[in-house]
DNA sequence: TAGGCCATCTGGTCCT
DNA sequence: AGGACCAGATGGCCTA
């Protein structure tokens, strides 16, 4: 899998990082500086360990739940970042869209959808001109095989026509 | 300044 | 049990 290793647009990264830093600031604000304070307390680690040991079981449970939540948040951030990168890559694969064009995720999906419809139309016109089957056809998940007419119609049925 | 877009957090649900 | 996925809520940034 190439997840996360795709070349990314430096400009997108810059925007993402800027947003990320502001949102982290927002988060620390929302959570009453919970995370920031934790980072600033490095020198008090020993004291904290002693306090942990003297905590009642309920407090341990609470801390455990919180650390699990933090881990889940981090995973969610990573997941959403992968999603955003995929949108960026999809955007760059769209023709007629200059690299510096601002496209929302919704716009990107709509344009990609109409581009696929356009390509499908070209493919069908080409098949009408040549009576033999097209040598290359794409099927989910991205296999390149020759196939019959009914296969294509089923794909069209699955994807639907978008305009 | 309102509205659109986005990243993040969070709790719920499903799956392994 | 833990991770992935999802949707709702929230607040910051940007633009018309």
PDB file of C-alpha atoms (C1' of nucleotides) in Angstrom:
ATOM      1  CA  UNK A   1       0.000   0.000   0.000  1.00  0.00           C
ATOM      2  CA  UNK A   2       1.160   3.484  -0.771  1.00  0.00           C
ATOM      3  CA  UNK A   3      -0.963   5.110   1.906  1.00  0.00           C
ATOM      4  CA  UNK A   4       0.751   8.170   3.273  1.00  0.00           C
ATOM      5  CA  UNK A   5       3.761   7.887   1.016  1.00  0.00           C
ATOM      6  CA  UNK A   6       2.310   9.769  -1.918  1.00  0.00           C
ATOM      7  CA  UNK A   7       4.020  13.002  -2.886  1.00  0.00           C
ATOM      8  CA  UNK A   8       2.042  15.843  -1.440  1.00  0.00           C
ATOM      9  CA  UNK A   9       1.580  19.396  -2.544  1.00  0.00           C
ATOM     10  CA  UNK A  10       3.818  21.550  -0.316  1.00  0.00           C
ATOM     11  CA  UNK A  11       1.260  24.319  -0.467  1.00  0.00           C
ATOM     12  CA  UNK A  12      -1.458  21.991   0.768  1.00  0.00           C
ATOM     13  CA  UNK A  13       0.823  20.808   3.537  1.00  0.00           C
ATOM     14  CA  UNK A  14       1.504  24.368   4.536  1.00  0.00           C
ATOM     15  CA  UNK A  15      -2.199  25.177   4.728  1.00  0.00           C
ATOM     16  CA  UNK A  16      -2.866  21.939   6.570  1.00  0.00           C
ATOM     17  CA  UNK A  17      -0.135  22.592   9.118  1.00  0.00           C
ATOM     18  CA  UNK A  18      -1.332  26.123   9.692  1.00  0.00           C
ATOM     19  CA  UNK A  19      -4.872  24.903  10.293  1.00  0.00           C
ATOM     20  CA  UNK A  20      -3.619  22.068  12.431  1.00  0.00           C
ATOM     21  CA  UNK A  21      -1.681  24.371  14.697  1.00  0.00           C
ATOM     22  CA  UNK A  22      -4.630  26.704  15.136  1.00  0.00           C
ATOM     23  CA  UNK A  23      -6.954  23.814  15.830  1.00  0.00           C
ATOM     24  CA  UNK A  24      -4.567  22.365  18.367  1.00  0.00           C
ATOM     25  CA  UNK A  25      -4.600  25.749  20.035  1.00  0.00           C
ATOM     26  CA  UNK A  26      -8.392  25.695  19.947  1.00  0.00           C
ATOM     27  CA  UNK A  27      -8.409  22.204  21.393  1.00  0.00           C
ATOM     28  CA  UNK A  28      -6.168  23.164  24.259  1.00  0.00           C
ATOM     29  CA  UNK A  29      -8.476  26.071  24.910  1.00  0.00           C
ATOM     30  CA  UNK A  30     -11.577  23.891  24.780  1.00  0.00           C
ATOM     31  CA  UNK A  31     -10.133  21.307  27.111  1.00  0.00           C
ATOM     32  CA  UNK A  32      -8.988  23.845  29.667  1.00  0.00           C
ATOM     33  CA  UNK A  33      -5.354  23.580  28.598  1.00  0.00           C
ATOM     34  CA  UNK A  34      -5.417  19.909  29.527  1.00  0.00           C
ATOM     35  CA  UNK A  35      -2.833  18.855  26.937  1.00  0.00           C
ATOM     36  CA  UNK A  36      -0.687  21.968  27.078  1.00  0.00           C
ATOM     37  CA  UNK A  37      -0.366  21.737  30.820  1.00  0.00           C
ATOM     38  CA  UNK A  38       0.589  18.093  30.521  1.00  0.00           C
ATOM     39  CA  UNK A  39       3.410  19.012  28.147  1.00  0.00           C
ATOM     40  CA  UNK A  40       4.643  21.754  30.415  1.00  0.00           C
ATOM     41  CA  UNK A  41       4.916  19.468  33.411  1.00  0.00           C
ATOM     42  CA  UNK A  42       7.857  17.390  32.256  1.00  0.00           C
ATOM     43  CA  UNK A  43       9.955  18.345  35.241  1.00  0.00           C
ATOM     44  CA  UNK A  44       7.308  17.022  37.583  1.00  0.00           C
ATOM     45  CA  UNK A  45       7.248  13.466  36.235  1.00  0.00           C
ATOM     46  CA  UNK A  46       8.516  11.803  39.410  1.00  0.00           C
ATOM     47  CA  UNK A  47       5.981  13.623  41.513  1.00  0.00           C
ATOM     48  CA  UNK A  48       3.224  12.536  39.136  1.00  0.00           C
ATOM     49  CA  UNK A  49       4.280   8.889  39.282  1.00  0.00           C
ATOM     50  CA  UNK A  50       4.091   8.994  43.057  1.00  0.00           C
ATOM     51  CA  UNK A  51       0.668  10.594  42.853  1.00  0.00           C
ATOM     52  CA  UNK A  52      -0.458   7.917  40.372  1.00  0.00           C
ATOM     53  CA  UNK A  53       0.539   5.177  42.785  1.00  0.00           C
ATOM     54  CA  UNK A  54      -1.440   6.746  45.588  1.00  0.00           C
ATOM     55  CA  UNK A  55      -4.539   7.290  43.444  1.00  0.00           C
ATOM     56  CA  UNK A  56      -7.710   5.303  44.080  1.00  0.00           C
ATOM     57  CA  UNK A  57      -8.724   2.776  41.358  1.00  0.00           C
ATOM     58  CA  UNK A  58     -11.421   5.109  39.986  1.00  0.00           C
ATOM     59  CA  UNK A  59      -8.848   7.786  39.214  1.00  0.00           C
ATOM     60  CA  UNK A  60      -6.736   5.194  37.421  1.00  0.00           C
ATOM     61  CA  UNK A  61      -9.752   4.212  35.340  1.00  0.00           C
ATOM     62  CA  UNK A  62     -10.389   7.820  34.464  1.00  0.00           C
ATOM     63  CA  UNK A  63      -6.788   8.365  33.384  1.00  0.00           C
ATOM     64  CA  UNK A  64      -6.834   5.167  31.376  1.00  0.00           C
ATOM     65  CA  UNK A  65      -9.997   6.227  29.612  1.00  0.00           C
ATOM     66  CA  UNK A  66      -8.527   9.642  28.892  1.00  0.00           C
ATOM     67  CA  UNK A  67      -5.351   8.198  27.429  1.00  0.00           C
ATOM     68  CA  UNK A  68      -7.421   5.862  25.280  1.00  0.00           C
ATOM     69  CA  UNK A  69      -9.437   8.851  24.111  1.00  0.00           C
ATOM     70  CA  UNK A  70      -6.269  10.752  23.266  1.00  0.00           C
ATOM     71  CA  UNK A  71      -4.995   7.783  21.285  1.00  0.00           C
ATOM     72  CA  UNK A  72      -8.306   7.539  19.446  1.00  0.00           C
ATOM     73  CA  UNK A  73      -8.163  11.258  18.666  1.00  0.00           C
ATOM     74  CA  UNK A  74      -4.676  10.850  17.237  1.00  0.00           C
ATOM     75  CA  UNK A  75      -5.811   7.954  15.084  1.00  0.00           C
ATOM     76  CA  UNK A  76      -8.778   9.962  13.889  1.00  0.00           C
ATOM     77  CA  UNK A  77      -6.515  12.885  12.988  1.00  0.00           C
ATOM     78  CA  UNK A  78      -4.272  10.542  11.015  1.00  0.00           C
ATOM     79  CA  UNK A  79      -7.254   9.003   9.277  1.00  0.00           C
ATOM     80  CA  UNK A  80      -8.659  12.365   8.284  1.00  0.00           C
ATOM     81  CA  UNK A  81      -5.241  13.469   7.079  1.00  0.00           C
ATOM     82  CA  UNK A  82      -5.049  10.444   4.783  1.00  0.00           C
ATOM     83  CA  UNK A  83      -8.495  11.370   3.514  1.00  0.00           C
ATOM     84  CA  UNK A  84      -7.436  14.960   2.854  1.00  0.00           C
ATOM     85  CA  UNK A  85      -4.322  13.819   1.000  1.00  0.00           C
ATOM     86  CA  UNK A  86      -6.469  11.540  -1.135  1.00  0.00           C
ATOM     87  CA  UNK A  87      -8.656  14.509  -2.011  1.00  0.00           C
ATOM     88  CA  UNK A  88      -5.539  16.501  -2.929  1.00  0.00           C
ATOM     89  CA  UNK A  89      -4.324  13.732  -5.192  1.00  0.00           C
ATOM     90  CA  UNK A  90      -7.742  13.406  -6.779  1.00  0.00           C
ATOM     91  CA  UNK A  91      -7.751  17.142  -7.420  1.00  0.00           C
ATOM     92  CA  UNK A  92      -4.354  17.042  -9.134  1.00  0.00           C
ATOM     93  CA  UNK A  93      -5.508  14.199 -11.377  1.00  0.00           C
ATOM     94  CA  UNK A  94      -8.353  16.275 -12.756  1.00  0.00           C
ATOM     95  CA  UNK A  95      -7.571  17.817 -16.137  1.00  0.00           C
ATOM     96  CA  UNK A  96      -8.525  21.395 -16.922  1.00  0.00           C
ATOM     97  CA  UNK A  97      -8.071  22.307 -13.298  1.00  0.00           C
ATOM     98  CA  UNK A  98      -5.003  24.510 -12.744  1.00  0.00           C
ATOM     99  CA  UNK A  99      -2.867  23.382  -9.826  1.00  0.00           C
ATOM    100  CA  UNK A 100      -3.419  26.605  -7.924  1.00  0.00           C
ATOM    101  CA  UNK A 101      -7.207  26.418  -8.204  1.00  0.00           C
ATOM    102  CA  UNK A 102      -9.080  26.418  -4.938  1.00  0.00           C
ATOM    103  CA  UNK A 103     -11.419  23.439  -4.893  1.00  0.00           C
ATOM    104  CA  UNK A 104     -13.475  22.307  -1.952  1.00  0.00           C
ATOM    105  CA  UNK A 105     -13.801  18.600  -1.275  1.00  0.00           C
ATOM    106  CA  UNK A 106     -17.357  18.699  -2.561  1.00  0.00           C
ATOM    107  CA  UNK A 107     -16.239  20.468  -5.748  1.00  0.00           C
ATOM    108  CA  UNK A 108     -13.488  17.906  -6.200  1.00  0.00           C
ATOM    109  CA  UNK A 109     -15.955  15.042  -5.926  1.00  0.00           C
ATOM    110  CA  UNK A 110     -18.372  16.672  -8.334  1.00  0.00           C
ATOM    111  CA  UNK A 111     -15.684  17.407 -10.916  1.00  0.00           C
ATOM    112  CA  UNK A 112     -14.213  13.916 -10.608  1.00  0.00           C
ATOM    113  CA  UNK A 113     -17.640  12.433 -11.027  1.00  0.00           C
ATOM    114  CA  UNK A 114     -18.393  14.418 -14.162  1.00  0.00           C
ATOM    115  CA  UNK A 115     -14.932  13.662 -15.525  1.00  0.00           C
ATOM    116  CA  UNK A 116     -15.578   9.929 -15.108  1.00  0.00           C
ATOM    117  CA  UNK A 117     -18.869  10.321 -16.944  1.00  0.00           C
ATOM    118  CA  UNK A 118     -17.045  12.150 -19.702  1.00  0.00           C
ATOM    119  CA  UNK A 119     -14.445   9.383 -20.024  1.00  0.00           C
ATOM    120  CA  UNK A 120     -17.145   6.727 -20.053  1.00  0.00           C
ATOM    121  CA  UNK A 121     -18.900   8.540 -22.865  1.00  0.00           C
ATOM    122  CA  UNK A 122     -15.686   8.672 -24.885  1.00  0.00           C
ATOM    123  CA  UNK A 123     -15.160   4.980 -24.254  1.00  0.00           C
ATOM    124  CA  UNK A 124     -18.640   4.106 -25.462  1.00  0.00           C
ATOM    125  CA  UNK A 125     -18.314   6.237 -28.592  1.00  0.00           C
ATOM    126  CA  UNK A 126     -15.036   4.521 -29.323  1.00  0.00           C
ATOM    127  CA  UNK A 127     -16.655   1.129 -28.930  1.00  0.00           C
ATOM    128  CA  UNK A 128     -19.387   2.076 -31.387  1.00  0.00           C
ATOM    129  CA  UNK A 129     -16.821   3.071 -33.986  1.00  0.00           C
ATOM    130  CA  UNK A 130     -14.886  -0.181 -33.598  1.00  0.00           C
ATOM    131  CA  UNK A 131     -17.015  -3.320 -33.596  1.00  0.00           C
ATOM    132  CA  UNK A 132     -14.420  -5.270 -31.561  1.00  0.00           C
ATOM    133  CA  UNK A 133     -14.139  -4.998 -27.797  1.00  0.00           C
ATOM    134  CA  UNK A 134     -11.929  -2.323 -26.323  1.00  0.00           C
ATOM    135  CA  UNK A 135      -8.589  -3.891 -25.317  1.00  0.00           C
ATOM    136  CA  UNK A 136      -8.497  -2.145 -21.970  1.00  0.00           C
ATOM    137  CA  UNK A 137     -11.264  -1.741 -19.495  1.00  0.00           C
ATOM    138  CA  UNK A 138     -11.198  -0.751 -15.867  1.00  0.00           C
ATOM    139  CA  UNK A 139     -13.091  -2.637 -13.225  1.00  0.00           C
ATOM    140  CA  UNK A 140     -13.189  -2.283  -9.506  1.00  0.00           C
ATOM    141  CA  UNK A 141     -10.766  -2.577  -7.847  1.00  0.00           C
ATOM    142  CA  UNK A 142      -8.587  -1.179 -10.594  1.00  0.00           C
ATOM    143  CA  UNK A 143      -7.995  -4.424 -12.456  1.00  0.00           C
ATOM    144  CA  UNK A 144      -7.162  -4.124 -16.112  1.00  0.00           C
ATOM    145  CA  UNK A 145      -8.980  -6.842 -18.049  1.00  0.00           C
ATOM    146  CA  UNK A 146     -10.875  -7.427 -21.232  1.00  0.00           C
ATOM    147  CA  UNK A 147     -14.550  -8.021 -20.601  1.00  0.00           C
ATOM    148  CA  UNK A 148     -17.937  -8.468 -22.164  1.00  0.00           C
ATOM    149  CA  UNK A 149     -20.659  -5.978 -22.944  1.00  0.00           C
ATOM    150  CA  UNK A 150     -22.815  -6.999 -19.983  1.00  0.00           C
ATOM    151  CA  UNK A 151     -19.927  -6.324 -17.611  1.00  0.00           C
ATOM    152  CA  UNK A 152     -19.729  -2.733 -18.777  1.00  0.00           C
ATOM    153  CA  UNK A 153     -23.458  -2.179 -18.513  1.00  0.00           C
ATOM    154  CA  UNK A 154     -23.424  -3.527 -14.961  1.00  0.00           C
ATOM    155  CA  UNK A 155     -20.652  -1.117 -14.044  1.00  0.00           C
ATOM    156  CA  UNK A 156     -22.561   1.777 -15.512  1.00  0.00           C
ATOM    157  CA  UNK A 157     -25.569   0.651 -13.546  1.00  0.00           C
ATOM    158  CA  UNK A 158     -23.537   0.502 -10.342  1.00  0.00           C
ATOM    159  CA  UNK A 159     -21.859   3.866 -10.759  1.00  0.00           C
ATOM    160  CA  UNK A 160     -24.862   5.662 -12.143  1.00  0.00           C
ATOM    161  CA  UNK A 161     -24.763   8.677 -14.403  1.00  0.00           C
ATOM    162  CA  UNK A 162     -23.787  11.940 -12.800  1.00  0.00           C
ATOM    163  CA  UNK A 163     -23.996  15.311 -14.395  1.00  0.00           C
TER     164      UNK A 163
ATOM    165  C1'  DT B   1     -20.267  40.432   9.062  1.00  0.00           C
ATOM    166  C1'  DA B   2     -22.452  36.204   7.365  1.00  0.00           C
ATOM    167  C1'  DG B   3     -21.635  32.019   5.259  1.00  0.00           C
ATOM    168  C1'  DG B   4     -18.668  28.336   3.480  1.00  0.00           C
ATOM    169  C1'  DC B   5     -15.061  25.264   4.400  1.00  0.00           C
ATOM    170  C1'  DC B   6     -12.142  22.823   7.256  1.00  0.00           C
ATOM    171  C1'  DA B   7      -9.710  20.277  11.250  1.00  0.00           C
ATOM    172  C1'  DT B   8     -10.577  18.431  15.471  1.00  0.00           C
ATOM    173  C1'  DC B   9     -12.984  16.230  19.320  1.00  0.00           C
ATOM    174  C1'  DT B  10     -16.273  13.059  20.797  1.00  0.00           C
ATOM    175  C1'  DG B  11     -19.428   9.234  21.459  1.00  0.00           C
ATOM    176  C1'  DG B  12     -21.679   5.561  19.122  1.00  0.00           C
ATOM    177  C1'  DT B  13     -21.540   1.434  16.191  1.00  0.00           C
ATOM    178  C1'  DC B  14     -19.471  -2.255  13.773  1.00  0.00           C
ATOM    179  C1'  DC B  15     -15.810  -5.446  12.943  1.00  0.00           C
ATOM    180  C1'  DT B  16     -11.809  -8.430  13.939  1.00  0.00           C
TER     181       DT B  16
ATOM    182  C1'  DA C   1     -10.823  -5.258  23.952  1.00  0.00           C
ATOM    183  C1'  DG C   2      -9.255  -2.330  20.654  1.00  0.00           C
ATOM    184  C1'  DG C   3      -9.313  -0.217  16.201  1.00  0.00           C
ATOM    185  C1'  DA C   4     -11.819   1.708  12.119  1.00  0.00           C
ATOM    186  C1'  DC C   5     -15.476   4.309  10.618  1.00  0.00           C
ATOM    187  C1'  DC C   6     -19.094   7.663  10.979  1.00  0.00           C
ATOM    188  C1'  DA C   7     -21.798  11.742  12.061  1.00  0.00           C
ATOM    189  C1'  DG C   8     -22.720  15.726  15.002  1.00  0.00           C
ATOM    190  C1'  DA C   9     -20.840  19.692  17.382  1.00  0.00           C
ATOM    191  C1'  DT C  10     -17.571  23.333  17.702  1.00  0.00           C
ATOM    192  C1'  DG C  11     -14.686  27.097  16.617  1.00  0.00           C
ATOM    193  C1'  DG C  12     -11.029  29.223  13.497  1.00  0.00           C
ATOM    194  C1'  DC C  13      -9.914  31.046   8.907  1.00  0.00           C
ATOM    195  C1'  DC C  14     -11.143  33.143   4.644  1.00  0.00           C
ATOM    196  C1'  DT C  15     -13.873  35.619   1.252  1.00  0.00           C
ATOM    197  C1'  DA C  16     -17.672  38.208  -0.828  1.00  0.00           C
TER     198       DA C  16
END
